Amino acid sequence: MPAFSVDKFEEVESVDMIVKKAGFSLPTHGNIGKGRLVSDKRKILPFYGSKVKPLSTEEAMRLIASHSKTRKISHSSTYIHRKFMPAKVLQKQRNSPEKKKKMFSNATALKAKTHQQTQNIDDQRRSNQLGRIPVMQENHITKACSPREKVLKALRLFRIKYKELDRDRVVWRGESKSAAGRLVFDTLASLVREGKQVNAEKMIGSVPGVKIGDDFQFKTELSIIGLHFNIQGGIDYISRGGLKLATSIVSSEGNNGYIDRFDSDVLFYSGQGGNVRSKDPKLIKDQKLVTGNLGLANSMREKNPVRVIVGKKNLDQRERGKRYVYVGLYLVQEYWRERGPRGNVLFKFKLCRASGQPPIDLRDYC
């Protein structure tokens, strides 16, 4: 490239002239109204001679591409370093305490998530069995729940509260049955205090919102919905005008020392009392026609229906307690006295299914 003298100037076309030729108007630069514009040509210095040769367009593009490739290589240096790292170093990193701690934490979180999903599936299955209504929906027109929805809601709250209290306790394994059984009573007491109980008053006949075939995991669930209030006893009754009348019974089908026999339309039921479950023969006594036994005898004379719940052994080992199935309304046909297997006097009652009640097969619940 030839060298130029510093004192030599070259006249070139000004930027203003180029803009003017393009059709744009130019400001007057302080000469408004005088009609004078800046000179169309300006004196500028020529390029000073240099040994550096200017880059052509092709060379500039190659330089830009080279810089881009260098940046990509620098960003992937960590990956390349780990890819070609010796196997012994990688194995050492995998076996580091921090790595093992992270893997253990992830495995624990996955196990907890799987357990929660299993519980949700079990809750959904039981909800489907309970009247085949898995979801409780509010009546958006009246802003009130139907009797069935109230019952399902109370049972759902019971199970939620039960799980909350269960998580706060120590592991069940190794605890006595009495300690484990207190949890369901605590759950019931908590919901009653909060006013979550439905059908809170005893009644004779059907309970609003409860259907034949509904099954329950705990006996306390029967109380929270008003199906059977006597948690400790098998016979529940009400007093009307000084007369005791039975409202509901829970049959144990041969468990707890009682000998009951259920055959869909007919139930042979053993009366309550007499300490028949005691292991000490001296404490076993004859049953008397009082309280619940008297209520069943009066119900026969008054011909009022009695709700019958059958307790079945729970075959699912993942669930505690029995399964209690509501089988419908029955009428007391007769009762008598007989000697039990331990020599004491027992009251026996024969109940038959009331007319209009749909049949039920308990084999579906085994």
Short mmCIF file of N, CA and C in Angstrom, two decimals, residues 213-274:
data_model
loop_
_atom_site.label_atom_id
_atom_site.label_comp_id
_atom_site.label_asym_id
_atom_site.label_seq_id
_atom_site.Cartn_x
_atom_site.Cartn_y
_atom_site.Cartn_z
N GLY A 213 -74.87 -52.38 52.10
CA GLY A 213 -73.63 -52.75 51.43
C GLY A 213 -72.46 -51.85 51.76
N ASP A 214 -72.71 -50.72 52.43
CA ASP A 214 -71.61 -49.86 52.86
C ASP A 214 -70.75 -50.63 53.86
N ASP A 215 -69.43 -50.58 53.67
CA ASP A 215 -68.55 -51.28 54.60
C ASP A 215 -67.57 -50.29 55.22
N PHE A 216 -67.13 -50.61 56.42
CA PHE A 216 -66.32 -49.70 57.22
C PHE A 216 -65.14 -50.45 57.82
N GLN A 217 -64.06 -49.74 58.05
CA GLN A 217 -62.86 -50.37 58.57
C GLN A 217 -62.86 -50.43 60.10
N PHE A 218 -63.45 -49.42 60.74
CA PHE A 218 -63.45 -49.36 62.20
C PHE A 218 -64.88 -49.23 62.73
N LYS A 219 -65.07 -49.75 63.91
CA LYS A 219 -66.39 -49.66 64.53
C LYS A 219 -66.73 -48.22 64.90
N THR A 220 -65.72 -47.42 65.17
CA THR A 220 -65.96 -46.01 65.49
C THR A 220 -66.51 -45.24 64.29
N GLU A 221 -66.26 -45.73 63.09
CA GLU A 221 -66.83 -45.07 61.91
C GLU A 221 -68.36 -45.18 61.91
N LEU A 222 -68.88 -46.26 62.51
CA LEU A 222 -70.33 -46.42 62.60
C LEU A 222 -70.94 -45.30 63.45
N SER A 223 -70.19 -44.88 64.47
CA SER A 223 -70.69 -43.84 65.37
C SER A 223 -70.65 -42.46 64.73
N ILE A 224 -69.62 -42.16 63.94
CA ILE A 224 -69.46 -40.82 63.39
C ILE A 224 -70.56 -40.49 62.39
N ILE A 225 -71.23 -41.54 61.84
CA ILE A 225 -72.32 -41.30 60.88
C ILE A 225 -73.68 -41.66 61.46
N GLY A 226 -73.74 -42.05 62.76
CA GLY A 226 -75.02 -42.32 63.41
C GLY A 226 -75.61 -43.68 63.12
N LEU A 227 -74.81 -44.63 62.64
CA LEU A 227 -75.34 -45.96 62.33
C LEU A 227 -75.41 -46.84 63.58
N HIS A 228 -74.39 -46.73 64.44
CA HIS A 228 -74.34 -47.52 65.68
C HIS A 228 -73.45 -46.76 66.67
N PHE A 229 -74.03 -46.34 67.81
CA PHE A 229 -73.31 -45.49 68.76
C PHE A 229 -72.56 -46.26 69.84
N ASN A 230 -73.01 -47.46 70.16
CA ASN A 230 -72.41 -48.22 71.26
C ASN A 230 -71.11 -48.85 70.78
N ILE A 231 -69.99 -48.18 71.05
CA ILE A 231 -68.70 -48.66 70.55
C ILE A 231 -68.27 -49.94 71.24
N GLN A 232 -68.52 -50.05 72.55
CA GLN A 232 -68.07 -51.21 73.30
C GLN A 232 -69.03 -52.39 73.21
N GLY A 233 -70.31 -52.12 73.07
CA GLY A 233 -71.31 -53.18 73.06
C GLY A 233 -71.85 -53.48 71.68
N GLY A 234 -72.44 -54.67 71.57
CA GLY A 234 -72.99 -55.08 70.27
C GLY A 234 -74.41 -54.61 70.04
N ILE A 235 -75.13 -54.18 71.11
CA ILE A 235 -76.52 -53.75 70.96
C ILE A 235 -76.63 -52.28 71.35
N ASP A 236 -77.23 -51.50 70.48
CA ASP A 236 -77.49 -50.09 70.78
C ASP A 236 -79.00 -49.92 70.91
N TYR A 237 -79.44 -49.09 71.85
CA TYR A 237 -80.88 -48.95 72.08
C TYR A 237 -81.20 -47.51 72.47
N ILE A 238 -82.48 -47.21 72.47
CA ILE A 238 -83.00 -45.89 72.80
C ILE A 238 -84.17 -46.06 73.76
N SER A 239 -84.38 -45.09 74.61
CA SER A 239 -85.52 -45.13 75.56
C SER A 239 -86.62 -44.19 75.09
N ARG A 240 -87.82 -44.75 74.97
CA ARG A 240 -88.99 -43.96 74.57
C ARG A 240 -90.11 -44.21 75.57
N GLY A 241 -90.42 -43.18 76.32
CA GLY A 241 -91.48 -43.33 77.32
C GLY A 241 -91.16 -44.38 78.35
N GLY A 242 -89.90 -44.49 78.72
CA GLY A 242 -89.47 -45.50 79.69
C GLY A 242 -89.32 -46.89 79.12
N LEU A 243 -89.52 -47.05 77.81
CA LEU A 243 -89.41 -48.37 77.16
C LEU A 243 -88.13 -48.41 76.34
N LYS A 244 -87.29 -49.38 76.59
CA LYS A 244 -86.05 -49.55 75.83
C LYS A 244 -86.34 -50.28 74.53
N LEU A 245 -85.89 -49.69 73.42
CA LEU A 245 -86.06 -50.29 72.09
C LEU A 245 -84.71 -50.32 71.39
N ALA A 246 -84.40 -51.46 70.79
CA ALA A 246 -83.11 -51.61 70.09
C ALA A 246 -83.12 -50.81 68.79
N THR A 247 -82.02 -50.15 68.50
CA THR A 247 -81.87 -49.41 67.25
C THR A 247 -80.96 -50.13 66.26
N SER A 248 -79.90 -50.78 66.77
CA SER A 248 -78.95 -51.46 65.88
C SER A 248 -78.16 -52.50 66.66
N ILE A 249 -77.66 -53.49 65.93
CA ILE A 249 -76.80 -54.51 66.54
C ILE A 249 -75.61 -54.76 65.61
N VAL A 250 -74.48 -55.19 66.22
CA VAL A 250 -73.30 -55.58 65.46
C VAL A 250 -73.04 -57.05 65.74
N SER A 251 -73.11 -57.85 64.70
CA SER A 251 -72.90 -59.29 64.84
C SER A 251 -71.42 -59.61 64.59
N SER A 252 -70.87 -60.48 65.45
CA SER A 252 -69.45 -60.84 65.34
C SER A 252 -69.22 -62.17 64.66
N GLU A 253 -70.28 -62.91 64.36
CA GLU A 253 -70.18 -64.19 63.66
C GLU A 253 -69.18 -65.15 64.32
N GLY A 254 -69.37 -65.43 65.61
CA GLY A 254 -68.56 -66.42 66.29
C GLY A 254 -67.31 -65.87 66.93
N ASN A 255 -66.97 -64.55 66.74
CA ASN A 255 -65.78 -63.98 67.35
C ASN A 255 -66.09 -63.47 68.76
N ASN A 256 -65.05 -63.25 69.53
CA ASN A 256 -65.16 -62.66 70.88
C ASN A 256 -66.02 -63.50 71.83
N GLY A 257 -66.09 -64.79 71.62
CA GLY A 257 -66.83 -65.65 72.54
C GLY A 257 -68.31 -65.77 72.24
N TYR A 258 -68.84 -65.00 71.29
CA TYR A 258 -70.26 -65.06 70.95
C TYR A 258 -70.45 -65.96 69.73
N ILE A 259 -71.59 -66.62 69.69
CA ILE A 259 -71.88 -67.54 68.59
C ILE A 259 -73.05 -66.98 67.79
N ASP A 260 -72.73 -66.26 66.74
CA ASP A 260 -73.76 -65.71 65.85
C ASP A 260 -73.71 -66.46 64.52
N ARG A 261 -74.85 -66.49 63.85
CA ARG A 261 -74.91 -67.17 62.57
C ARG A 261 -75.77 -66.33 61.63
N PHE A 262 -75.18 -65.94 60.51
CA PHE A 262 -75.85 -65.05 59.55
C PHE A 262 -76.00 -65.77 58.22
N ASP A 263 -77.23 -65.70 57.67
CA ASP A 263 -77.50 -66.33 56.38
C ASP A 263 -78.40 -65.43 55.56
N SER A 264 -77.88 -64.28 55.16
CA SER A 264 -78.56 -63.32 54.29
C SER A 264 -79.89 -62.84 54.87
N ASP A 265 -80.91 -63.65 54.83
CA ASP A 265 -82.24 -63.23 55.28
C ASP A 265 -82.50 -63.52 56.75
N VAL A 266 -81.69 -64.35 57.38
CA VAL A 266 -81.91 -64.73 58.77
C VAL A 266 -80.61 -64.57 59.56
N LEU A 267 -80.75 -64.04 60.79
CA LEU A 267 -79.60 -63.88 61.68
C LEU A 267 -79.96 -64.45 63.05
N PHE A 268 -79.11 -65.35 63.54
CA PHE A 268 -79.24 -65.85 64.91
C PHE A 268 -78.18 -65.13 65.74
N TYR A 269 -78.67 -64.33 66.66
CA TYR A 269 -77.79 -63.38 67.37
C TYR A 269 -77.73 -63.70 68.85
N SER A 270 -76.51 -63.69 69.42
CA SER A 270 -76.34 -63.92 70.86
C SER A 270 -76.45 -62.60 71.62
N GLY A 271 -77.12 -62.64 72.76
CA GLY A 271 -77.29 -61.44 73.57
C GLY A 271 -75.98 -60.97 74.17
N GLN A 272 -76.02 -59.83 74.84
CA GLN A 272 -74.80 -59.25 75.42
C GLN A 272 -74.74 -59.51 76.92
N GLY A 273 -73.52 -59.37 77.46
CA GLY A 273 -73.32 -59.56 78.91
C GLY A 273 -72.82 -60.94 79.25
N GLY A 274 -72.53 -61.15 80.53
CA GLY A 274 -72.10 -62.45 81.01
C GLY A 274 -70.60 -62.67 80.99
#
